[in-house]
Coordinates of C-alpha atoms (C1' of nucleotides) in Angstrom, one line a residue:
Chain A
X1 CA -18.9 -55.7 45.6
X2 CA -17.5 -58.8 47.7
X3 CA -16.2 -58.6 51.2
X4 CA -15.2 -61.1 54.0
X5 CA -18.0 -60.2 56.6
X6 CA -15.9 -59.0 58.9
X7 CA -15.8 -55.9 57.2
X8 CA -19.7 -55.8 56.1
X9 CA -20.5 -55.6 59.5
X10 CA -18.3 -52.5 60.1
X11 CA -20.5 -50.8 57.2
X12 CA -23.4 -48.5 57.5
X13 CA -26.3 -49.3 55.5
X14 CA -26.1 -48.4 51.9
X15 CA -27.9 -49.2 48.6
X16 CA -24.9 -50.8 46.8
X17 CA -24.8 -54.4 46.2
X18 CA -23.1 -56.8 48.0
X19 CA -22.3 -60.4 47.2
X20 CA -21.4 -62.1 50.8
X21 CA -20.1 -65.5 50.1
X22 CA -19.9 -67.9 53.2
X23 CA -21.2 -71.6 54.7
X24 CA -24.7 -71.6 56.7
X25 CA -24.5 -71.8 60.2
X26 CA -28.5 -71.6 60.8
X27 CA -31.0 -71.1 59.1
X28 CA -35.0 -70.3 60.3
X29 CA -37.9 -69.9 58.6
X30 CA -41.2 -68.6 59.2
X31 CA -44.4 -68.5 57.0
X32 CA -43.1 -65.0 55.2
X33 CA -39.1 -64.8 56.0
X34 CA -35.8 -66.6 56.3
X35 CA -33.2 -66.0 58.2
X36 CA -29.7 -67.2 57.0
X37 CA -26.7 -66.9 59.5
X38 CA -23.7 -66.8 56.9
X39 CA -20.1 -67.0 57.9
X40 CA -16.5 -66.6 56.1
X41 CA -14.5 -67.3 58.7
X42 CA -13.3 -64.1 59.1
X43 CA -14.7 -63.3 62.6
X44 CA -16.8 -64.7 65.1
X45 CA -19.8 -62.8 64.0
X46 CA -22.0 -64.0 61.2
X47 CA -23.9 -61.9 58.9
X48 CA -27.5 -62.3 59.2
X49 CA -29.1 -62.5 55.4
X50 CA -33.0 -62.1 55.6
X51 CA -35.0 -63.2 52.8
X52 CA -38.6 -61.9 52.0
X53 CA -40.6 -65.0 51.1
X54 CA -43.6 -63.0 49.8
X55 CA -41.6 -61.4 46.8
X56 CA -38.4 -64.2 46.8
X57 CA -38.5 -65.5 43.2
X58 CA -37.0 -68.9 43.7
X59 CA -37.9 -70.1 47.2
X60 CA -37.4 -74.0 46.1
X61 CA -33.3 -73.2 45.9
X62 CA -33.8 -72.3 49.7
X63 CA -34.6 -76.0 50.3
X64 CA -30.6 -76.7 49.7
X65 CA -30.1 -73.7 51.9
X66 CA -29.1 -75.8 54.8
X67 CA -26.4 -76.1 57.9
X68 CA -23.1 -76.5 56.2
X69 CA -23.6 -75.4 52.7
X70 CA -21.5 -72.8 50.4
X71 CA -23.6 -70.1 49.3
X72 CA -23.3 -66.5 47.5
X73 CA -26.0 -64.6 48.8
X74 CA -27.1 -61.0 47.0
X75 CA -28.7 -58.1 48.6
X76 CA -28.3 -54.5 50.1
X77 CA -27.1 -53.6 54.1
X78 CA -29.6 -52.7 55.8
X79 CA -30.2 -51.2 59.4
X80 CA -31.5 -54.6 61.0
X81 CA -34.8 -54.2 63.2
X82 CA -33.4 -57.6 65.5
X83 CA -31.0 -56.9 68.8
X84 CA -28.5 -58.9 68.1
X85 CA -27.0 -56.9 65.1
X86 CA -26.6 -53.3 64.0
X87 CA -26.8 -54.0 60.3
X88 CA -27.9 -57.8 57.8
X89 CA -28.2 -58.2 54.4
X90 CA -31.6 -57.8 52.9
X91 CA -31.3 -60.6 50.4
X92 CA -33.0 -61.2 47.3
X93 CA -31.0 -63.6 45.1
X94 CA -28.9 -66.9 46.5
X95 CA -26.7 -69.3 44.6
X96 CA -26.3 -72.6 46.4
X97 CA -22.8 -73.7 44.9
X98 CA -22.6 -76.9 47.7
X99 CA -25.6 -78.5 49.8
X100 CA -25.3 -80.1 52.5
X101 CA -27.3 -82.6 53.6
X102 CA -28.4 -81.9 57.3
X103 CA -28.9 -85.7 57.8
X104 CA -25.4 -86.8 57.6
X105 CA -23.2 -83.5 58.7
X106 CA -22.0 -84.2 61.6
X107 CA -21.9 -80.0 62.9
X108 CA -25.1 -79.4 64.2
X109 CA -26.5 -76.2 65.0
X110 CA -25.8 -76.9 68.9
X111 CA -23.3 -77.2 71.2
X112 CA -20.3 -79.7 71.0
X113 CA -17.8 -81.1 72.7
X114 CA -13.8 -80.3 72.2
X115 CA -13.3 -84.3 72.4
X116 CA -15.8 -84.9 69.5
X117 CA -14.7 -82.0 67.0
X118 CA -11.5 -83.8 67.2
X119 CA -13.3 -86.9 65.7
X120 CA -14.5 -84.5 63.0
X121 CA -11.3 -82.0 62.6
X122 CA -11.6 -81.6 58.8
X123 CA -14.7 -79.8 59.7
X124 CA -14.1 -78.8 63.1
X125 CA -12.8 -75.2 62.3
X126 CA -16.2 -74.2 61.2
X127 CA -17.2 -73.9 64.6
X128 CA -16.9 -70.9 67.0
X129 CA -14.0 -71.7 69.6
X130 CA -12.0 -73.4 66.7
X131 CA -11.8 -70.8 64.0
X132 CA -11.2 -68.1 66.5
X133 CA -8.2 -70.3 67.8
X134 CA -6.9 -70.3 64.2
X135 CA -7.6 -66.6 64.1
X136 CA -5.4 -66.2 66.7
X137 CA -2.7 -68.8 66.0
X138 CA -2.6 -66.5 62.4
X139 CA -2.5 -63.4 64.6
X140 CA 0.3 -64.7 66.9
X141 CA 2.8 -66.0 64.2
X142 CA 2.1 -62.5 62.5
X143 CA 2.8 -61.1 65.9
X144 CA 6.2 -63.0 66.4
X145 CA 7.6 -62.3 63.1
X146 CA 7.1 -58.4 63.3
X147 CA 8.4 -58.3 66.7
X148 CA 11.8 -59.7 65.7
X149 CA 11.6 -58.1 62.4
X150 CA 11.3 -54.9 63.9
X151 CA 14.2 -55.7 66.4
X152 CA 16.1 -56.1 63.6
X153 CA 16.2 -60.1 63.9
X154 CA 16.6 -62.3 60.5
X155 CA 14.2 -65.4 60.4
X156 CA 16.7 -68.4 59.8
X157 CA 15.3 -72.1 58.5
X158 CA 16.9 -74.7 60.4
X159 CA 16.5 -78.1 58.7
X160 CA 13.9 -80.4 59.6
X161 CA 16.0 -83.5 58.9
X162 CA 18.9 -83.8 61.6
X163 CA 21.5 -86.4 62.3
X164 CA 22.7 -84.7 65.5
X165 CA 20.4 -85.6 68.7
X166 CA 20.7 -81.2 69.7
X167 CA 19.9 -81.8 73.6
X168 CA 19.2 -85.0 74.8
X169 CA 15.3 -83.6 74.0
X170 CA 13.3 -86.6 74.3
X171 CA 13.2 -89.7 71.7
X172 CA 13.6 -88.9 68.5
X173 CA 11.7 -90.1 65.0
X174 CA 13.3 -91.7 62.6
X175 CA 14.0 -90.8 59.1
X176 CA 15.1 -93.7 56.8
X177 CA 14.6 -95.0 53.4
X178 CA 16.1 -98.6 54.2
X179 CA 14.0 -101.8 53.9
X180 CA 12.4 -102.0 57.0
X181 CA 11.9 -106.1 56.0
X182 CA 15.3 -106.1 55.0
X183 CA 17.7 -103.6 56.7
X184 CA 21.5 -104.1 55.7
X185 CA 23.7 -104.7 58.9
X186 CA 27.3 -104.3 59.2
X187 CA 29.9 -106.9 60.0
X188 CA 29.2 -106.4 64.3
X189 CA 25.3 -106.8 63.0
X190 CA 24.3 -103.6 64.0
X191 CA 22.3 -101.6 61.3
X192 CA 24.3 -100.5 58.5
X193 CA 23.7 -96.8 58.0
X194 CA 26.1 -96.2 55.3
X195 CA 23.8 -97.1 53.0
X196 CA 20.6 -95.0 54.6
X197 CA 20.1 -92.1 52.4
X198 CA 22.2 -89.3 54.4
X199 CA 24.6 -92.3 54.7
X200 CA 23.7 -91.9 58.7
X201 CA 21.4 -91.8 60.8
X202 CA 18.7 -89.3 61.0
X203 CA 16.1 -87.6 62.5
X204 CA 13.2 -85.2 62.6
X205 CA 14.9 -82.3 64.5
X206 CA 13.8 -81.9 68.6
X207 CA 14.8 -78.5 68.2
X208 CA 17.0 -75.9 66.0
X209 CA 18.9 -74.0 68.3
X210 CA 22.5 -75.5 67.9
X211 CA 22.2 -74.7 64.6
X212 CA 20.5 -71.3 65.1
X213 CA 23.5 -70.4 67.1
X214 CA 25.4 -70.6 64.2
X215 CA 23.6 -68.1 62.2
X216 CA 23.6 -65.6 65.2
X217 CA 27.4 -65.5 65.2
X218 CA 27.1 -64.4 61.5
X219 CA 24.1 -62.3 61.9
X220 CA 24.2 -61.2 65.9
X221 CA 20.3 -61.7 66.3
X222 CA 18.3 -64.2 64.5
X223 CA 15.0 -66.7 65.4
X224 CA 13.5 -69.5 63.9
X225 CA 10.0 -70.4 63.9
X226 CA 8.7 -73.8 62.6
X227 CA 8.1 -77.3 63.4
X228 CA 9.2 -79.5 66.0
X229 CA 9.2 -83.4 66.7
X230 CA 9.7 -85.6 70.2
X231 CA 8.8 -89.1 69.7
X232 CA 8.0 -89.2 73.7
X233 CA 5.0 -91.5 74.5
X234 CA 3.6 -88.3 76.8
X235 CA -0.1 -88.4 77.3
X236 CA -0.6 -85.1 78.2
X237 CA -3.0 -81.5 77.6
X238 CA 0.3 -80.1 76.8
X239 CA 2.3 -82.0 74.9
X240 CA 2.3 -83.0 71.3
X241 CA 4.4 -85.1 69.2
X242 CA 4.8 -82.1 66.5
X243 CA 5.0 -78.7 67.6
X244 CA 6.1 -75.6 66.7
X245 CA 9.1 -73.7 68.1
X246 CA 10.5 -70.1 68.4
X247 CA 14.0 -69.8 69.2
X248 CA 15.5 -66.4 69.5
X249 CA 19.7 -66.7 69.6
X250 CA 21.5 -63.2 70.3
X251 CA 25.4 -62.6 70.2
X252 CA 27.1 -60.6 72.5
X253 CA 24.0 -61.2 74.9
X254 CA 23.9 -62.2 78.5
X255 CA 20.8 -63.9 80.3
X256 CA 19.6 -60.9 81.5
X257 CA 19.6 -59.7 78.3
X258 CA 17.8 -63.0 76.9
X259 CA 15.2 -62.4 80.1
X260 CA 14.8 -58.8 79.1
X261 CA 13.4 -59.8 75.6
X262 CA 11.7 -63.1 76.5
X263 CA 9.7 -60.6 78.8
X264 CA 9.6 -57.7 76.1
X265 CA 8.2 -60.5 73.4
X266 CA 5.5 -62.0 75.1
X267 CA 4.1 -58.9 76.1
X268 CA 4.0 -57.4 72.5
X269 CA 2.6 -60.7 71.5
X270 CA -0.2 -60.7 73.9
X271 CA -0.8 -56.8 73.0
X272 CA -0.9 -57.8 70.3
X273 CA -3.9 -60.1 70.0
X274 CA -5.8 -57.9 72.5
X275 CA -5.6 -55.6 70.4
X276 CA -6.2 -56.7 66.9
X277 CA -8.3 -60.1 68.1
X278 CA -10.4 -58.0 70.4
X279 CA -14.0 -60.7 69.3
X280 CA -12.1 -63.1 69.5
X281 CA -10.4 -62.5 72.9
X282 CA -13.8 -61.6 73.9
X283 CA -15.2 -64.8 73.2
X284 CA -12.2 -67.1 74.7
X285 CA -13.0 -64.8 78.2
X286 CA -16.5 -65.6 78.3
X287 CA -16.7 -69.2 77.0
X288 CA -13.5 -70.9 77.7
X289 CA -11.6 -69.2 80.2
X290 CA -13.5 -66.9 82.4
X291 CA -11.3 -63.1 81.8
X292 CA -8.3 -64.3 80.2
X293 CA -8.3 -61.1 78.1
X294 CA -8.5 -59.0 81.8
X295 CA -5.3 -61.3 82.6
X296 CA -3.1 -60.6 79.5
X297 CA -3.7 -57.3 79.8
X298 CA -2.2 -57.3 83.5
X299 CA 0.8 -59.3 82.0
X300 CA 1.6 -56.7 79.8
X301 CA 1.1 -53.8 82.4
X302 CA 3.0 -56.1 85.3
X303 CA 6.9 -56.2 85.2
X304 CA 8.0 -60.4 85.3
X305 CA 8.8 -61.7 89.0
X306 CA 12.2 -62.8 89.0
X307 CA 13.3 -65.5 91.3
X308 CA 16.8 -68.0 91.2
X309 CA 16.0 -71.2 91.8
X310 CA 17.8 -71.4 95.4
X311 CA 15.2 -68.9 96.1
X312 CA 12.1 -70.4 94.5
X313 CA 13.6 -73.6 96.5
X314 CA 13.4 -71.9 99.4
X315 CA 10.2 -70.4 99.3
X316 CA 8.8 -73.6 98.1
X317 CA 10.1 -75.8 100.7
X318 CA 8.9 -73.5 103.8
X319 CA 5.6 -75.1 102.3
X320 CA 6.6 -78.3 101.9
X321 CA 3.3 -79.9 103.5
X322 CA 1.3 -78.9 100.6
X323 CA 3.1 -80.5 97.9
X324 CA 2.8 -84.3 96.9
X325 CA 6.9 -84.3 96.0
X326 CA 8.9 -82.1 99.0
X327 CA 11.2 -80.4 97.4
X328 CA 15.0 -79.7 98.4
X329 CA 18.0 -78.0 96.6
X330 CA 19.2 -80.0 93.6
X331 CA 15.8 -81.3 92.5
X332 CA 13.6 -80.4 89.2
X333 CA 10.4 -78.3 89.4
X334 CA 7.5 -80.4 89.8
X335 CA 4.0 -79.2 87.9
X336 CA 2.5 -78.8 91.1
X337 CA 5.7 -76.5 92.2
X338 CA 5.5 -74.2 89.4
X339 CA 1.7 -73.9 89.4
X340 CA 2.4 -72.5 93.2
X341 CA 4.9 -70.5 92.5
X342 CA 3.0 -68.8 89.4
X343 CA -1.0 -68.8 91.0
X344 CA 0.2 -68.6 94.6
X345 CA 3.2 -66.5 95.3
X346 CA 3.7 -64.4 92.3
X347 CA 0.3 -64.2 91.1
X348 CA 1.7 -63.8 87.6
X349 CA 4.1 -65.2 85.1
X350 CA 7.9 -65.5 86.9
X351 CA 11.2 -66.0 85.6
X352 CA 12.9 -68.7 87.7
X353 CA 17.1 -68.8 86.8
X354 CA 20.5 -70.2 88.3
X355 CA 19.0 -73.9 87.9
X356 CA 21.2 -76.7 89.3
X357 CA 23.5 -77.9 86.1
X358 CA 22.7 -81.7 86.6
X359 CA 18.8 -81.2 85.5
X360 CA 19.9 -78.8 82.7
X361 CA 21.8 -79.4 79.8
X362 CA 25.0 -79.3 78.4
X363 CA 25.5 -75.5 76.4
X364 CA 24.6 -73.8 79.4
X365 CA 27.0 -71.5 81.1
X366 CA 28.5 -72.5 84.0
X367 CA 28.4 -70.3 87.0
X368 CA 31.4 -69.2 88.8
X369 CA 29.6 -71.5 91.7
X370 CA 30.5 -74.2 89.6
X371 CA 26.9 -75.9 90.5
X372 CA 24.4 -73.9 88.5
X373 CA 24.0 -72.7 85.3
X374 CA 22.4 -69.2 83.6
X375 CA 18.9 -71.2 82.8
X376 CA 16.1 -69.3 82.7
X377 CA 12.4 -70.6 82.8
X378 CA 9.3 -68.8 82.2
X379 CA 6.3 -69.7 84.6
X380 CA 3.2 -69.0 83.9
X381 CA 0.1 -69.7 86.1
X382 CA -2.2 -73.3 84.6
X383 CA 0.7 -74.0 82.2
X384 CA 3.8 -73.8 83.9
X385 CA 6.9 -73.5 81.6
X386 CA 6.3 -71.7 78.6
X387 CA 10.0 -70.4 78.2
X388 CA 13.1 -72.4 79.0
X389 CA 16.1 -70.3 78.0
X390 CA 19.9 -69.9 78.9
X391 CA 23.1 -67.9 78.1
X392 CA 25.2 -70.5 76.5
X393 CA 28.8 -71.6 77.1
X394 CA 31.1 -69.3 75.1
X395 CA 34.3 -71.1 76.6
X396 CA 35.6 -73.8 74.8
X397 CA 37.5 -75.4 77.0
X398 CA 34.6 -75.3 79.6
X399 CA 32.2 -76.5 77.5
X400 CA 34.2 -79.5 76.3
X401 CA 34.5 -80.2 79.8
X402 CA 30.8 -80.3 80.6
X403 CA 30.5 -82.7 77.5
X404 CA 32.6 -84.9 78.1
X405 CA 31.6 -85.1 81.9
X406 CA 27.8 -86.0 80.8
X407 CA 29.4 -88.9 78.5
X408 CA 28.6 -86.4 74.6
X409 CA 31.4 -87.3 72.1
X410 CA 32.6 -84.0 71.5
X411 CA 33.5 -85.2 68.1
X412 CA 30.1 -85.3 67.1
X413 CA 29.6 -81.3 68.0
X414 CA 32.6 -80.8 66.5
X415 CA 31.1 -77.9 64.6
X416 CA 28.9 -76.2 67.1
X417 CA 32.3 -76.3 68.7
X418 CA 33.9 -74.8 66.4
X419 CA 31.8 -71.5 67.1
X420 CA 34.0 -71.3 70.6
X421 CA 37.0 -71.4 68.6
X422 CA 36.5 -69.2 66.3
X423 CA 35.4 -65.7 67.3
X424 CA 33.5 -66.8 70.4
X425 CA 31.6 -64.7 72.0
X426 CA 28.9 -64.9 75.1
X427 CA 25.3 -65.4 73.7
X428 CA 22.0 -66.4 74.6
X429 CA 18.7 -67.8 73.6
X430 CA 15.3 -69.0 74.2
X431 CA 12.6 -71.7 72.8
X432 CA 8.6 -71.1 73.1
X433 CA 6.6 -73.0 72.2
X434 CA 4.3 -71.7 70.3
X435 CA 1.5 -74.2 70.7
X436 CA 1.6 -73.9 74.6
X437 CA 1.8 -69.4 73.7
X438 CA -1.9 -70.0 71.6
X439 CA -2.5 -72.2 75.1
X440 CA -1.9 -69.5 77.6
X441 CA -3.5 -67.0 75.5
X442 CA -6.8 -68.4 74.7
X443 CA -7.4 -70.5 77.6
X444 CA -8.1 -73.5 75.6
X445 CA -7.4 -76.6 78.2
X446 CA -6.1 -79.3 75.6
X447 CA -3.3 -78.4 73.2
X448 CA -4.6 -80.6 70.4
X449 CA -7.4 -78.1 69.9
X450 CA -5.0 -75.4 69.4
X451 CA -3.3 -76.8 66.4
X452 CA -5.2 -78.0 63.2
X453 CA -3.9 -81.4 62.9
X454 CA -2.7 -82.8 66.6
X455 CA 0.4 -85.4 66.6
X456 CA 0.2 -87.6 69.3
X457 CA 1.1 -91.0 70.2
X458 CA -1.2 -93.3 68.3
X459 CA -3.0 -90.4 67.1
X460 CA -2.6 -89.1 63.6
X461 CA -5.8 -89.9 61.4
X462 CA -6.0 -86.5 59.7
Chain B
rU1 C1' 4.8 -95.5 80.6
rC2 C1' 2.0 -95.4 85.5
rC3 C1' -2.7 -94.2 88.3
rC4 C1' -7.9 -92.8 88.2
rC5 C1' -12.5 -92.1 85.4
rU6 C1' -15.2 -93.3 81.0
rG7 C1' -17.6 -95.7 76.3
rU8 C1' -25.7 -96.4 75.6
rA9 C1' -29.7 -92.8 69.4
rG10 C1' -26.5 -88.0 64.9
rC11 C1' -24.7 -85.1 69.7
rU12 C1' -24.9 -84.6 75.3
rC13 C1' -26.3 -87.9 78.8
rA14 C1' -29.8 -91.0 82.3
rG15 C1' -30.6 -96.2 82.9
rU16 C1' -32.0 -98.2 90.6
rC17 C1' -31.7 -104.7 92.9
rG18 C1' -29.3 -108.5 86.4
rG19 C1' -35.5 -109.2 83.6
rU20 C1' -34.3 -107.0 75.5
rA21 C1' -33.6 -99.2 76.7
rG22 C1' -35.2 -93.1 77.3
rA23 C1' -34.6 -87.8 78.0
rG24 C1' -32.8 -83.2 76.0
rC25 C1' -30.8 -81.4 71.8
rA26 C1' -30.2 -82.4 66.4
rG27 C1' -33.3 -84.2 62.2
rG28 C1' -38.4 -84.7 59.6
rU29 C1' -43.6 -82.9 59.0
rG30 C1' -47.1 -79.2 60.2
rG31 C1' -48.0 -74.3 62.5
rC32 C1' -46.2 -69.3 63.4
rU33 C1' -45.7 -61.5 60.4
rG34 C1' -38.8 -60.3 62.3
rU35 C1' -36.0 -64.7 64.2
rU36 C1' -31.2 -64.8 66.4
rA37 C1' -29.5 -71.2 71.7
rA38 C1' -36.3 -69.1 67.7
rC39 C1' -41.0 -70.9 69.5
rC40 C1' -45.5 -74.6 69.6
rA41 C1' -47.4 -79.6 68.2
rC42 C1' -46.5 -84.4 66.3
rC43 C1' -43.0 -88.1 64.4
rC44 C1' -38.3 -90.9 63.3
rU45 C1' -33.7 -92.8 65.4
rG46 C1' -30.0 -98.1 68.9
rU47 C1' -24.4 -103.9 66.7
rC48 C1' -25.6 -100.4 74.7
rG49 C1' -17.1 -100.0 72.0
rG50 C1' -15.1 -105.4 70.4
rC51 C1' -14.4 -110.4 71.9
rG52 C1' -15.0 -114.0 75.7
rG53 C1' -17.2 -115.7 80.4
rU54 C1' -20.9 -116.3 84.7
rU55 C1' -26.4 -116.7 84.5
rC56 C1' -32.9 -119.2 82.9
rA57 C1' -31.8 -114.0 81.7
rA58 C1' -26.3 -109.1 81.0
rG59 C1' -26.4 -102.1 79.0
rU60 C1' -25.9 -103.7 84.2
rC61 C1' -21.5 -108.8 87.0
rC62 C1' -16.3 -110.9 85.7
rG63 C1' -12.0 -111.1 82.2
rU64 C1' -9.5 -109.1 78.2
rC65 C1' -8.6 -105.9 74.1
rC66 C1' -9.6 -101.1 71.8
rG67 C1' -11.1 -95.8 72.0
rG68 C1' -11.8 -91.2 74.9
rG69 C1' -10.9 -87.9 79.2
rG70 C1' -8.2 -86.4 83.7
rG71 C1' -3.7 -86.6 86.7
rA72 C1' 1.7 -87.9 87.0
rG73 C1' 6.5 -88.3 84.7
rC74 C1' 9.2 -85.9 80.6
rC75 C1' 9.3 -81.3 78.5
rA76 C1' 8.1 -76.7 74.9

RNA sequence: UCCCCUGUAGCUCAGUCGGUAGAGCAGGUGGCUGUUAACCACCCUGUCGGCGGUUCAAGUCCGUCCGGGGGAGCCA
């Protein structure tokens, strides 16, 4: 029989054959036995395959046994005599199907740093910390799509390719098939993008909520979930060029109702993985972020601080001497504000709303103040915003307003305003990001080695 | 994009006052009756990031470019 080892090492011993078929992590050797650490991938834990050397027929193939290589090893479970393991295979029959030679593969059977596996990231999810990250980033997208299926969401694809810039979000990437040596140019010599190939110009989308909006005044309550692109030149431990984005958008919602499920989701997501990633979870607390599991599990026990921004403002700027940038009424959160506000006076994640609407943007709804807008953030402690959210602006006339006001041709949104003309009706929405999520939950410090293949500014050999 | 740090063996790093480099791990060989970060002994390994400069002499000092890390801004 052939199982991922994750399940062998549930099994009690028995005399049926197996046929475990992973890549050697380590292998030692002693006058009379081997021991073979095999792994699949499909935990943390690897299966521990002794060979008798006395009675093993063809101890030369053992010679290509070696760090690295793809083997199918044969035996029965037994009850193992060693510690570290309740059960290993007692194996008498191995087929090398790839060597690998120990002299030029660059995993050794040691320690190594995050900054070198990302040298090596073809490879690099043979180790410990990163295939138990991909566990988990598997685990969470699972999570996210039950959550909402269960609400009674519907998953909508927003396209990749845009030619609308949604927000404002950040610089944008170019999609063309023009000449770049020879780009046509109209009669004023600017770039002629009548004859691009969407006959204007586009872009890798910064974010698919405009058009998600659309869909939920169809279908009341939809998310998507997939990638997004910012062309900013940000150097950062959490920030990537490509990303990927869940954007809830409920109808006939207000932003306490977009706060009640922003706070309801993230807490079945984090039960989630505690629950069905418990090795995993285990690992990331002992090696990587000392009790992050003991931390989740107080989020989703703890009820989210709330906090408007006047407030946060004002609890901030009572400790004004301790921050780099004073802050006052009307200016953005710095990093160093939210990390305060998130390790220092709520001890936990907080949902910060009411933001001033100069640093916000356009679709949010206006206040009856007339000088903020129903933003909410999420906070949460080393990461700072993980959530930024709002209910939008239902009212036409409003929101044509607040265009025009911040210089956007309404013209060019003359569909999403469309939505406020026909059947309009008060919604609200969310983005996470999903890379910063995997972030928060394992405790990994650099979001390139939470995705398989980072985007970055100058950075995109694999 | 700005500020700070950094680049030496396959990996992680040390290298004093400028005098042609060395430690752990990895790897190899041998040993070891059950190991699990295996252990013990011996052995191998270098374009000191690139280019230029100062000097009798540069890993070391200077300039410059490139890579990596941290912080900031921007955000998710």
């Amino acid at each position: 029989m052939k199982h991922r080892i994750s399940h062998i090492l549930k099994q009690k011993p028995s005399d049926e054959r197996l046929v475990v078929e992973g890549w050697i992590r380590t292998k030692r050797m002693s006058k009379t036995v081997c021991f073979l650490e095999i792994n699949d991938g499909s935990s943390l834990a690897s299966l521990q395959a002794v060979i008798d050397l006395t009675s093993f027929a063809s101890a030369k193939t053992l010679e290509d046994v070696t760090t690295g290589s793809a083997v199918s090893a044969e035996g029965i479970l037994v009850q193992s005599p060693g510690g570290n393991q309740a059960v290993e295979l007692s194996c008498d029959a191995i087929t090398v199907h790839g060597s690998s030679p120990v002299d030029s593969y660059p995993l050794q059977k040691k320690r190594h740093t995050l900054e070198y596996l990302r040298e090596i990231a073809h490879l690099r999810a043979r180790t410990n910390t990163i295939g138990a990250v991909a566990r988990i980033r598997s685990e969470v997208s699972y999570a996210v799509h039950s959550y909402f299926h269960d609400k009674g969401f519907y998953y909508v694809h927003t396209p990749i390719i845009s030619t609308s810039d949604a927000e404002g979000a950040g610089q944008m990437f170019q999609v063309t098939t023009l000449d770049m040596l020879n780009l046509p140019k109209s009669s004023d010599g600017q770039i002629d993008y009548q004859q691009d190939f969407f006959g204007k110009k586009a872009s890798l989308t910064v974010s698919g909520q405009l058009e998600g909006e659309t869909y939920a005044m169809a279908l009341k309550n939809i998310y998507t979930f997939g990638p997004t692109f910012r062309a900013e030149n940000s150097n950062t431990k959490r920030h990537l060029s490509e990303f990927w984005m869940i954007e809830p958008e409920m109808a006939f919602c207000d932003l306490e109702g977009d706060m009640d499920i922003a706070e309801e989701f993230l807490k079945y997501v984090f039960n989630q993985v505690l629950t069905n990633c418990p090795s995993d979870m285990q690992f990331f607390s002992r090696f990587i972020e000392k009790g992050i599991a003991d931390v989740l599990q107080q989020v989703v026990e703890t009820p989210f601080t709330h906090m408007t921004y006047t407030d946060a403002i004002k609890e901030l700027s009572a400790n004004n001497g301790k921050f780099d940038f004073p802050v006052s009424w009307g200016v953005d959160l710095q990093t160093e504000h939210e990390r305060y506000l998130t390790e220092q006076v709520c001890k936990g994640p907080v949902i910060v709303t009411d933001y001033p609407k100069e640093i916000k943007a356009f679709y949010m709804k206006m206040n009856d103040d007339e000088k903020t807008v129903r933003a909410m953030d999420v906070l949460v402690p080393r990461l700072g915003e993980i959530i930024g959210g709002s209910e939008r602006e239902s009212r036409l006339d409003v929101l044509e307003k607040r265009m025009v006001d911040l210089s956007l041709n309404p013209e060019d949104y003359w569909w999403y305003l469309d939505l406020r003309r026909f059947g309009s009706v008060k919604h609200a929405g969310f983005g996470l990001g999903f890379d910063r999520a995997i972030q928060y939950i394992t405790g990994m410090q650099n979001i390139r080695d939470v995705i398989p293949y980072p985007r970055a500014a100058k950075q995109a050999e694999f």
